[in-house]
mmCIF file of C-alpha atoms and ligand atoms in Angstrom:
data_model
loop_
_atom_site.group_PDB
_atom_site.id
_atom_site.type_symbol
_atom_site.label_atom_id
_atom_site.label_comp_id
_atom_site.label_asym_id
_atom_site.label_seq_id
_atom_site.Cartn_x
_atom_site.Cartn_y
_atom_site.Cartn_z
ATOM 1 C CA MET A 163 60.632 98.995 5.542
ATOM 2 C CA LEU A 164 58.258 100.337 8.224
ATOM 3 C CA ILE A 165 59.907 102.969 10.206
ATOM 4 C CA ARG A 166 58.623 104.608 13.218
ATOM 5 C CA LYS A 167 60.017 107.789 14.817
ATOM 6 C CA PRO A 168 60.942 107.617 18.521
ATOM 7 C CA ALA A 169 57.974 109.804 19.326
ATOM 8 C CA ASP A 170 55.693 107.053 17.783
ATOM 9 C CA ILE A 171 57.112 104.373 20.042
ATOM 10 C CA ARG A 172 54.788 103.578 23.075
ATOM 11 C CA PRO A 173 56.528 103.668 26.557
ATOM 12 C CA SER A 174 54.998 100.054 26.947
ATOM 13 C CA GLU A 175 57.338 98.895 23.995
ATOM 14 C CA ILE A 176 60.437 99.849 25.902
ATOM 15 C CA THR A 177 61.926 97.308 28.163
ATOM 16 C CA SER A 178 63.124 98.496 31.312
ATOM 17 C CA GLU A 179 66.574 97.552 32.755
ATOM 18 C CA THR A 180 64.919 95.265 35.403
ATOM 19 C CA ASN A 181 63.309 93.144 32.833
ATOM 20 C CA TYR A 182 66.893 92.357 31.528
ATOM 21 C CA LEU A 183 67.968 88.911 31.964
ATOM 22 C CA ASN A 184 71.668 88.146 31.392
ATOM 23 C CA ARG A 185 72.640 84.596 29.811
ATOM 24 C CA ARG A 186 73.243 83.056 33.261
ATOM 25 C CA ASP A 187 69.979 84.432 34.714
ATOM 26 C CA PHE A 188 68.109 83.176 31.501
ATOM 27 C CA LEU A 189 69.489 79.744 31.713
ATOM 28 C CA ARG A 190 68.688 79.469 35.362
ATOM 29 C CA ALA A 191 65.114 80.774 34.435
ATOM 30 C CA GLY A 192 64.994 78.095 31.702
ATOM 31 C CA ALA A 193 65.939 75.160 34.069
ATOM 32 C CA ILE A 194 63.402 76.084 36.581
ATOM 33 C CA ALA A 195 61.027 76.686 33.893
ATOM 34 C CA GLY A 196 59.433 79.590 35.552
ATOM 35 C CA GLY A 197 56.097 80.860 34.420
ATOM 36 C CA SER A 198 56.073 84.392 35.615
ATOM 37 C CA MET A 199 54.947 87.050 33.379
ATOM 38 C CA ILE A 200 57.331 89.621 32.305
ATOM 39 C CA ALA A 201 57.273 92.472 29.648
ATOM 40 C CA GLY A 202 59.086 91.827 26.325
ATOM 41 C CA ALA A 203 60.816 94.549 24.137
ATOM 42 C CA ALA A 204 57.511 95.109 22.141
ATOM 43 C CA GLY A 205 55.474 95.218 25.343
ATOM 44 C CA ALA A 206 53.588 92.032 24.784
ATOM 45 C CA ALA A 207 53.204 89.932 27.995
ATOM 46 C CA VAL A 208 55.902 87.128 27.542
ATOM 47 C CA ILE A 209 55.925 83.709 29.302
ATOM 48 C CA PRO A 210 59.407 82.444 29.369
ATOM 49 C CA ASP A 211 59.698 80.105 26.455
ATOM 50 C CA THR A 212 59.511 76.636 27.869
ATOM 51 C CA ARG A 213 58.703 75.258 24.406
ATOM 52 C CA GLN A 214 62.306 75.476 22.940
ATOM 53 C CA ALA A 215 64.553 72.436 23.465
ATOM 54 C CA LEU A 216 68.125 72.603 24.820
ATOM 55 C CA LEU A 217 70.758 72.236 22.269
ATOM 56 C CA SER A 218 73.705 70.099 23.185
ATOM 57 C CA GLY A 219 77.232 70.073 22.239
ATOM 58 C CA VAL A 220 77.489 73.616 21.350
ATOM 59 C CA LYS A 221 80.994 74.925 20.733
ATOM 60 C CA LYS A 222 82.262 78.395 21.565
ATOM 61 C CA SER A 223 83.606 80.535 18.790
ATOM 62 C CA VAL A 224 86.384 83.122 18.514
ATOM 63 C CA PHE A 225 84.184 85.039 16.321
ATOM 64 C CA SER A 226 81.777 85.890 19.287
ATOM 65 C CA THR A 227 81.748 89.551 20.643
ATOM 66 C CA ASP A 228 81.995 89.888 24.394
ATOM 67 C CA GLU A 229 79.527 92.739 24.315
ATOM 68 C CA GLU A 230 76.614 92.325 26.720
ATOM 69 C CA ALA A 231 73.732 90.304 24.794
ATOM 70 C CA ASN A 232 70.188 91.488 24.781
ATOM 71 C CA SER A 233 67.791 89.867 26.886
ATOM 72 C CA TYR A 234 65.872 86.754 25.575
ATOM 73 C CA GLU A 235 62.573 88.794 25.699
ATOM 74 C CA ASP A 236 64.130 91.623 23.626
ATOM 75 C CA ILE A 237 65.376 89.118 20.835
ATOM 76 C CA THR A 238 62.340 87.243 20.628
ATOM 77 C CA THR A 239 59.502 89.946 20.960
ATOM 78 C CA TYR A 240 60.939 92.798 18.897
ATOM 79 C CA ASN A 241 61.092 91.377 15.288
ATOM 80 C CA ASN A 242 60.822 91.761 11.621
ATOM 81 C CA PHE A 243 59.099 88.704 10.045
ATOM 82 C CA TYR A 244 56.514 90.318 7.763
ATOM 83 C CA GLU A 245 54.941 86.804 6.891
ATOM 84 C CA PHE A 246 53.491 87.264 10.397
ATOM 85 C CA GLY A 247 52.736 91.039 10.061
ATOM 86 C CA THR A 248 54.543 94.349 9.871
ATOM 87 C CA GLY A 249 54.359 95.342 13.645
ATOM 88 C CA LYS A 250 57.289 94.671 15.836
ATOM 89 C CA SER A 251 55.345 92.485 18.078
ATOM 90 C CA ASP A 252 53.166 90.657 15.251
ATOM 91 C CA PRO A 253 55.949 87.941 14.745
ATOM 92 C CA TYR A 254 55.867 86.993 18.611
ATOM 93 C CA ARG A 255 52.022 87.199 18.450
ATOM 94 C CA ASN A 256 51.267 85.424 15.215
ATOM 95 C CA ALA A 257 53.955 82.780 14.942
ATOM 96 C CA GLN A 258 53.041 80.735 18.030
ATOM 97 C CA ASP A 259 51.186 78.204 16.198
ATOM 98 C CA PHE A 260 53.754 78.055 13.196
ATOM 99 C CA LYS A 261 54.971 74.364 12.727
ATOM 100 C CA PRO A 262 58.786 74.214 12.074
ATOM 101 C CA ARG A 263 58.705 70.374 12.052
ATOM 102 C CA PRO A 264 58.711 68.406 9.918
ATOM 103 C CA TRP A 265 60.833 70.722 7.786
ATOM 104 C CA SER A 266 62.670 70.110 4.663
ATOM 105 C CA ILE A 267 65.160 72.106 2.660
ATOM 106 C CA GLU A 268 65.623 71.916 -1.216
ATOM 107 C CA VAL A 269 68.970 72.350 -2.547
ATOM 108 C CA SER A 270 69.262 73.159 -6.369
ATOM 109 C CA GLY A 271 71.457 74.473 -8.885
ATOM 110 C CA HIS A 272 75.177 74.331 -9.428
ATOM 111 C CA ALA A 273 76.232 71.784 -6.877
ATOM 112 C CA GLU A 274 77.109 67.970 -6.680
ATOM 113 C CA LYS A 275 74.752 67.438 -3.758
ATOM 114 C CA THR A 276 71.326 68.629 -4.649
ATOM 115 C CA GLY A 277 68.062 67.323 -3.538
ATOM 116 C CA ILE A 278 65.473 67.561 -0.722
ATOM 117 C CA PHE A 279 66.746 67.144 2.815
ATOM 118 C CA ASP A 280 65.152 66.592 5.955
ATOM 119 C CA PHE A 281 66.090 69.602 8.363
ATOM 120 C CA GLU A 282 67.760 67.124 10.842
ATOM 121 C CA ASP A 283 69.712 65.273 8.247
ATOM 122 C CA PHE A 284 70.710 68.563 6.869
ATOM 123 C CA ILE A 285 72.293 70.041 9.928
ATOM 124 C CA LYS A 286 73.698 66.697 11.319
ATOM 125 C CA PRO A 287 77.124 66.632 9.750
ATOM 126 C CA PHE A 288 78.023 70.077 11.220
ATOM 127 C CA ASP A 289 79.234 71.444 14.681
ATOM 128 C CA LEU A 290 76.882 73.452 16.564
ATOM 129 C CA GLU A 291 78.410 76.876 17.605
ATOM 130 C CA GLU A 292 77.546 79.748 19.765
ATOM 131 C CA ARG A 293 78.091 82.966 18.052
ATOM 132 C CA ILE A 294 77.379 86.114 19.742
ATOM 133 C CA TYR A 295 76.926 88.604 17.025
ATOM 134 C CA ARG A 296 75.930 92.165 16.801
ATOM 135 C CA MET A 297 72.845 92.761 14.615
ATOM 136 C CA ARG A 298 72.300 96.087 12.995
ATOM 137 C CA CYS A 299 68.881 96.643 11.339
ATOM 138 C CA VAL A 300 68.861 98.983 8.422
ATOM 139 C CA GLU A 301 65.906 100.739 10.519
ATOM 140 C CA ALA A 302 68.883 101.947 12.774
ATOM 141 C CA TRP A 303 68.387 99.795 15.600
ATOM 142 C CA SER A 304 70.548 96.905 16.882
ATOM 143 C CA MET A 305 70.858 94.088 19.248
ATOM 144 C CA VAL A 306 73.553 91.687 20.461
ATOM 145 C CA ILE A 307 72.264 88.173 19.943
ATOM 146 C CA PRO A 308 73.762 84.768 21.029
ATOM 147 C CA TRP A 309 73.059 82.573 18.351
ATOM 148 C CA VAL A 310 73.631 78.720 17.931
ATOM 149 C CA GLY A 311 74.331 77.780 14.388
ATOM 150 C CA ILE A 312 76.335 76.036 11.765
ATOM 151 C CA SER A 313 79.033 77.474 9.548
ATOM 152 C CA LEU A 314 77.664 78.480 6.162
ATOM 153 C CA ALA A 315 81.048 77.790 4.670
ATOM 154 C CA ASP A 316 81.051 74.289 5.984
ATOM 155 C CA VAL A 317 77.420 73.699 4.634
ATOM 156 C CA ILE A 318 78.605 74.892 1.267
ATOM 157 C CA LYS A 319 81.887 72.821 1.231
ATOM 158 C CA HIS A 320 79.585 69.752 1.990
ATOM 159 C CA LEU A 321 77.108 70.501 -0.847
ATOM 160 C CA GLN A 322 80.081 70.776 -3.391
ATOM 161 C CA PRO A 323 79.055 73.867 -5.622
ATOM 162 C CA THR A 324 80.687 73.547 -9.100
ATOM 163 C CA SER A 325 82.758 76.282 -10.636
ATOM 164 C CA LYS A 326 79.456 77.902 -12.317
ATOM 165 C CA ALA A 327 78.107 78.711 -8.900
ATOM 166 C CA LYS A 328 78.767 82.601 -8.273
ATOM 167 C CA PHE A 329 75.926 83.226 -5.740
ATOM 168 C CA ILE A 330 73.872 81.303 -3.397
ATOM 169 C CA ALA A 331 70.097 82.169 -3.173
ATOM 170 C CA PHE A 332 67.726 81.446 -0.340
ATOM 171 C CA GLU A 333 63.899 81.357 -0.127
ATOM 172 C CA THR A 334 61.464 81.479 3.029
ATOM 173 C CA LEU A 335 58.457 79.146 3.260
ATOM 174 C CA ASN A 336 55.553 80.679 1.405
ATOM 175 C CA ASP A 337 52.464 79.199 3.227
ATOM 176 C CA ALA A 338 49.463 81.685 3.671
ATOM 177 C CA GLU A 339 47.722 78.961 5.928
ATOM 178 C CA GLN A 340 50.316 79.385 8.673
ATOM 179 C CA MET A 341 51.686 82.821 7.803
ATOM 180 C CA PRO A 342 48.881 85.467 7.937
ATOM 181 C CA GLY A 343 51.028 88.280 6.634
ATOM 182 C CA LEU A 344 51.254 86.615 3.254
ATOM 183 C CA ARG A 345 47.729 87.530 2.740
ATOM 184 C CA ARG A 346 48.916 91.030 2.182
ATOM 185 C CA ARG A 347 51.306 92.015 -0.607
ATOM 186 C CA SER A 348 53.713 93.899 1.728
ATOM 187 C CA LEU A 349 56.583 92.190 -0.318
ATOM 188 C CA ASP A 350 56.628 89.973 -3.432
ATOM 189 C CA TRP A 351 56.574 86.506 -1.676
ATOM 190 C CA PRO A 352 58.224 84.276 -0.977
ATOM 191 C CA TYR A 353 61.095 86.295 0.945
ATOM 192 C CA ARG A 354 64.268 85.937 -0.967
ATOM 193 C CA GLU A 355 68.005 86.792 -0.213
ATOM 194 C CA GLY A 356 71.220 85.991 -1.590
ATOM 195 C CA LEU A 357 75.068 86.253 -1.159
ATOM 196 C CA THR A 358 78.146 85.937 -3.568
ATOM 197 C CA MET A 359 79.895 82.707 -3.231
ATOM 198 C CA ALA A 360 82.819 84.785 -1.786
ATOM 199 C CA GLU A 361 80.605 86.176 1.030
ATOM 200 C CA ALA A 362 78.871 82.965 1.732
ATOM 201 C CA THR A 363 82.238 81.120 2.249
ATOM 202 C CA ASN A 364 83.760 83.603 4.612
ATOM 203 C CA PRO A 365 83.902 82.161 7.977
ATOM 204 C CA LEU A 366 81.274 84.578 9.725
ATOM 205 C CA PRO A 367 78.022 83.689 8.204
ATOM 206 C CA ILE A 368 75.950 80.948 9.892
ATOM 207 C CA LEU A 369 72.762 79.153 9.444
ATOM 208 C CA ALA A 370 71.131 79.756 12.948
ATOM 209 C CA VAL A 371 69.066 77.028 14.551
ATOM 210 C CA GLY A 372 69.085 78.286 18.258
ATOM 211 C CA ILE A 373 69.338 81.492 20.536
ATOM 212 C CA TYR A 374 70.629 81.288 23.943
ATOM 213 C CA GLY A 375 71.337 77.613 23.744
ATOM 214 C CA LYS A 376 67.950 76.467 22.680
ATOM 215 C CA THR A 377 66.054 76.052 19.336
ATOM 216 C CA ILE A 378 65.256 79.110 17.734
ATOM 217 C CA PRO A 379 61.610 80.397 18.239
ATOM 218 C CA ASN A 380 59.214 80.611 15.450
ATOM 219 C CA GLN A 381 59.352 84.284 15.297
ATOM 220 C CA ASN A 382 63.330 84.495 15.007
ATOM 221 C CA GLY A 383 63.070 82.317 11.873
ATOM 222 C CA ALA A 384 62.494 78.563 13.047
ATOM 223 C CA PRO A 385 63.876 76.118 12.331
ATOM 224 C CA ILE A 386 66.920 77.716 10.428
ATOM 225 C CA ARG A 387 67.633 81.200 9.217
ATOM 226 C CA LEU A 388 70.671 82.985 7.907
ATOM 227 C CA VAL A 389 72.854 85.462 9.971
ATOM 228 C CA VAL A 390 75.294 87.621 8.168
ATOM 229 C CA PRO A 391 76.610 89.954 10.811
ATOM 230 C CA TRP A 392 78.272 92.617 8.766
ATOM 231 C CA LYS A 393 75.200 93.177 6.564
ATOM 232 C CA TYR A 394 71.883 94.884 7.498
ATOM 233 C CA GLY A 395 69.524 92.495 9.351
ATOM 234 C CA PHE A 396 67.306 92.111 6.153
ATOM 235 C CA LYS A 397 69.928 89.719 4.503
ATOM 236 C CA GLY A 398 69.402 87.300 7.446
ATOM 237 C CA ILE A 399 66.339 85.572 5.849
ATOM 238 C CA LYS A 400 64.201 83.233 7.961
ATOM 239 C CA SER A 401 62.565 79.779 7.926
ATOM 240 C CA ILE A 402 64.465 78.866 4.768
ATOM 241 C CA VAL A 403 63.307 76.033 2.702
ATOM 242 C CA LYS A 404 65.176 76.557 -0.489
ATOM 243 C CA ILE A 405 68.948 77.110 -1.258
ATOM 244 C CA ASN A 406 69.897 77.438 -4.933
ATOM 245 C CA PHE A 407 73.568 77.783 -6.366
ATOM 246 C CA THR A 408 73.196 80.369 -9.309
ATOM 247 C CA SER A 409 75.653 81.751 -11.953
ATOM 248 C CA SER A 410 73.719 84.937 -11.813
ATOM 249 C CA ARG A 411 72.843 87.542 -9.172
ATOM 250 C CA PRO A 412 69.642 86.279 -7.473
ATOM 251 C CA ARG A 413 66.704 88.748 -7.192
ATOM 252 C CA THR A 414 66.410 89.506 -3.292
ATOM 253 C CA SER A 415 63.086 90.951 -1.646
ATOM 254 C CA TRP A 416 63.974 94.447 -0.297
ATOM 255 C CA ASN A 417 65.980 95.197 -3.318
ATOM 256 C CA MET A 418 62.893 94.268 -5.535
ATOM 257 C CA ALA A 419 60.572 96.259 -3.344
ATOM 258 C CA ALA A 420 62.617 99.488 -3.335
ATOM 259 C CA PRO A 421 65.881 99.161 -5.242
ATOM 260 C CA ASN A 422 66.787 102.780 -4.741
ATOM 261 C CA GLU A 423 66.795 102.143 -0.882
ATOM 262 C CA TYR A 424 68.090 98.693 -0.464
ATOM 263 C CA GLY A 425 71.098 97.360 -2.385
ATOM 264 C CA PHE A 426 72.092 93.769 -3.010
ATOM 265 C CA TYR A 427 75.222 93.879 -0.809
ATOM 266 C CA ALA A 428 73.641 95.748 2.234
ATOM 267 C CA ASN A 429 76.766 96.181 4.036
ATOM 268 C CA VAL A 430 76.398 98.134 7.153
ATOM 269 C CA ASN A 431 77.964 101.458 6.053
ATOM 270 C CA PRO A 432 77.648 104.579 8.623
ATOM 271 C CA ASN A 433 78.912 106.708 5.577
ATOM 272 C CA VAL A 434 76.083 105.847 3.190
ATOM 273 C CA SER A 435 72.619 107.246 4.254
ATOM 274 C CA HIS A 436 69.369 105.576 3.532
ATOM 275 C CA PRO A 437 67.545 108.017 1.279
ATOM 276 C CA ARG A 438 65.318 108.771 4.277
ATOM 277 C CA TRP A 439 67.652 108.649 7.347
ATOM 278 C CA SER A 440 71.165 108.613 8.264
ATOM 279 C CA GLN A 441 72.993 105.294 8.976
ATOM 280 C CA ALA A 442 75.667 106.925 11.103
ATOM 281 C CA ARG A 443 74.129 105.913 14.509
ATOM 282 C CA GLU A 444 71.912 103.228 16.042
ATOM 283 C CA ARG A 445 69.679 102.486 18.928
ATOM 284 C CA ARG A 446 70.554 99.372 20.902
ATOM 285 C CA ILE A 447 67.314 97.823 21.919
ATOM 286 C CA GLY A 448 66.819 97.552 25.571
ATOM 287 C CA SER A 449 69.018 100.689 26.270
ATOM 288 C CA GLY A 450 65.879 103.023 26.525
ATOM 289 C CA ILE A 451 64.798 105.620 24.204
ATOM 290 C CA PHE A 452 66.385 108.381 26.123
ATOM 291 C CA ALA A 453 69.883 106.681 25.847
ATOM 292 C CA ASP A 454 72.302 108.269 23.575
ATOM 293 C CA LYS A 455 72.402 106.407 20.247
ATOM 294 C CA GLN A 456 75.850 104.733 19.569
ATOM 295 C CA GLU A 457 78.156 105.069 16.595
ATOM 296 C CA THR A 458 77.529 102.545 13.923
ATOM 297 C CA LEU A 459 80.827 100.749 12.813
ATOM 298 C CA MET A 460 81.822 100.127 9.312
ATOM 299 C CA PHE A 461 80.865 96.461 8.465
ATOM 300 C CA ASN A 462 79.015 96.486 11.760
ATOM 301 C CA GLY A 463 82.553 96.199 13.333
ATOM 302 C CA TYR A 464 83.364 93.084 11.208
ATOM 303 C CA GLY A 465 85.648 94.802 8.943
ATOM 304 C CA GLU A 466 88.806 93.000 9.948
ATOM 305 C CA GLN A 467 87.001 89.712 8.804
ATOM 306 C CA VAL A 468 85.417 90.959 5.666
ATOM 307 C CA ALA A 469 86.681 94.128 4.192
ATOM 308 C CA ASP A 470 89.057 92.273 1.810
ATOM 309 C CA LEU A 471 85.804 90.844 -0.005
ATOM 310 C CA TYR A 472 85.020 94.392 -1.338
ATOM 311 C CA LYS A 473 88.592 95.751 -2.220
ATOM 312 C CA GLY A 474 88.195 97.946 -5.380
ATOM 313 C CA LEU A 475 84.472 97.991 -5.150
ATOM 314 C CA ASP A 476 82.896 101.340 -4.953
ATOM 315 C CA LEU A 477 80.589 101.000 -1.607
ATOM 316 C CA ARG A 478 78.729 103.945 -2.566
ATOM 317 C CA ARG A 479 77.538 102.592 -5.687
ATOM 318 C CA ASN A 480 77.336 98.967 -4.350
ATOM 319 C CA TYR A 481 75.512 99.673 -1.433
HETATM 320 N N1 MTE B 626 63.012 86.842 6.717
HETATM 321 C C1 MTE B 626 61.923 86.880 6.344
HETATM 322 N N2 MTE B 626 61.509 85.659 5.851
HETATM 323 N N3 MTE B 626 60.837 87.836 6.479
HETATM 324 C C2 MTE B 626 61.180 88.896 7.178
HETATM 325 O O1 MTE B 626 60.167 90.006 6.999
HETATM 326 N N4 MTE B 626 63.039 90.390 8.036
HETATM 327 C C3 MTE B 626 64.192 90.791 7.909
HETATM 328 C C4 MTE B 626 65.252 89.524 8.307
HETATM 329 N N5 MTE B 626 64.620 88.228 7.838
HETATM 330 C C5 MTE B 626 62.454 89.194 7.441
HETATM 331 C C6 MTE B 626 63.449 88.090 7.503
HETATM 332 C C7 MTE B 626 64.785 91.862 8.610
HETATM 333 S S1 MTE B 626 64.178 93.348 8.205
HETATM 334 C C8 MTE B 626 65.389 91.744 9.925
HETATM 335 S S2 MTE B 626 66.047 93.270 10.668
HETATM 336 C C9 MTE B 626 65.642 90.511 10.556
HETATM 337 O O2 MTE B 626 65.095 89.490 9.951
HETATM 338 C C10 MTE B 626 65.274 90.595 11.749
HETATM 339 O O3 MTE B 626 65.553 89.382 12.675
HETATM 340 P P1 MTE B 626 64.906 89.044 14.054
HETATM 341 O O4 MTE B 626 63.542 89.345 14.054
HETATM 342 O O5 MTE B 626 65.372 87.903 14.377
HETATM 343 O O6 MTE B 626 65.722 90.251 14.986
#
């Protein structure tokens, strides 16, 4: 994963407090569809996104944090999506023409309901929920993101996996025509991720389809991506086209690329350093490079909900 020292980050990449829009301001801005130019987290000139459709019937969730959410601009201009390039502003710049519709998702493996589903049909049976989650990237930065999504546990229940299913594996679209980053072998494409079934059926993971009450922008993984808030952000695979219920542990992109640096579990753990940097603290995007880094919490602060999943497991060996 590309890491840059704070000294390498240009001042223009840092969002000033004045560019911060809170949720209400954003919704108001969306409603009046203002076209004024504002600078995003990655320094790119950003026009408030008027292409995203408002999602209706979104329920609140008890799992949401009341921490202040990052601005829409932070969330949609400072991204990791290597299919569109490895720079933080590349996904925003290069994903604008990406076509997230029509879209289909292939479900295969050990489940009663398998086949190819149209995206809209796939999500229709489930409640849309707002889940405001912390996201901690393995690169030691973090954000608070107001996702809209469907519960992965509900989706799995609906698909009826059999007793042979021990893991769930996901794959991203692999279309070099639309995704210029695929022409470089920065990773072994397609991007792949997976969870144990116990993890996947915990109430926290969602398949996100929106941000700030609107459909998810391309650079954040349109039309549907995984969010697992107690794990490093790279588990949150974007633009999912395949879901497979497997009996053995699936191969996952960052683990394949550097197995000594990125484990399968990838639980946020301030006590286990990355071989090249500490994971004890994190920089909240938008707080400015001179702001004190804050402490990283075990399981990204979601231990109450998930610590039981790892009872008896050595989290140093199974990182
Ligand atoms: N999914 C795909 N397909 N390709 C990627 O490069 N990057 C991951 C994850 N999902 C990535 C991906 C990483 S490293 C992070 S930190 C998060 O997406 C970033 O999500 P965001 O850009 O919405 O903040």
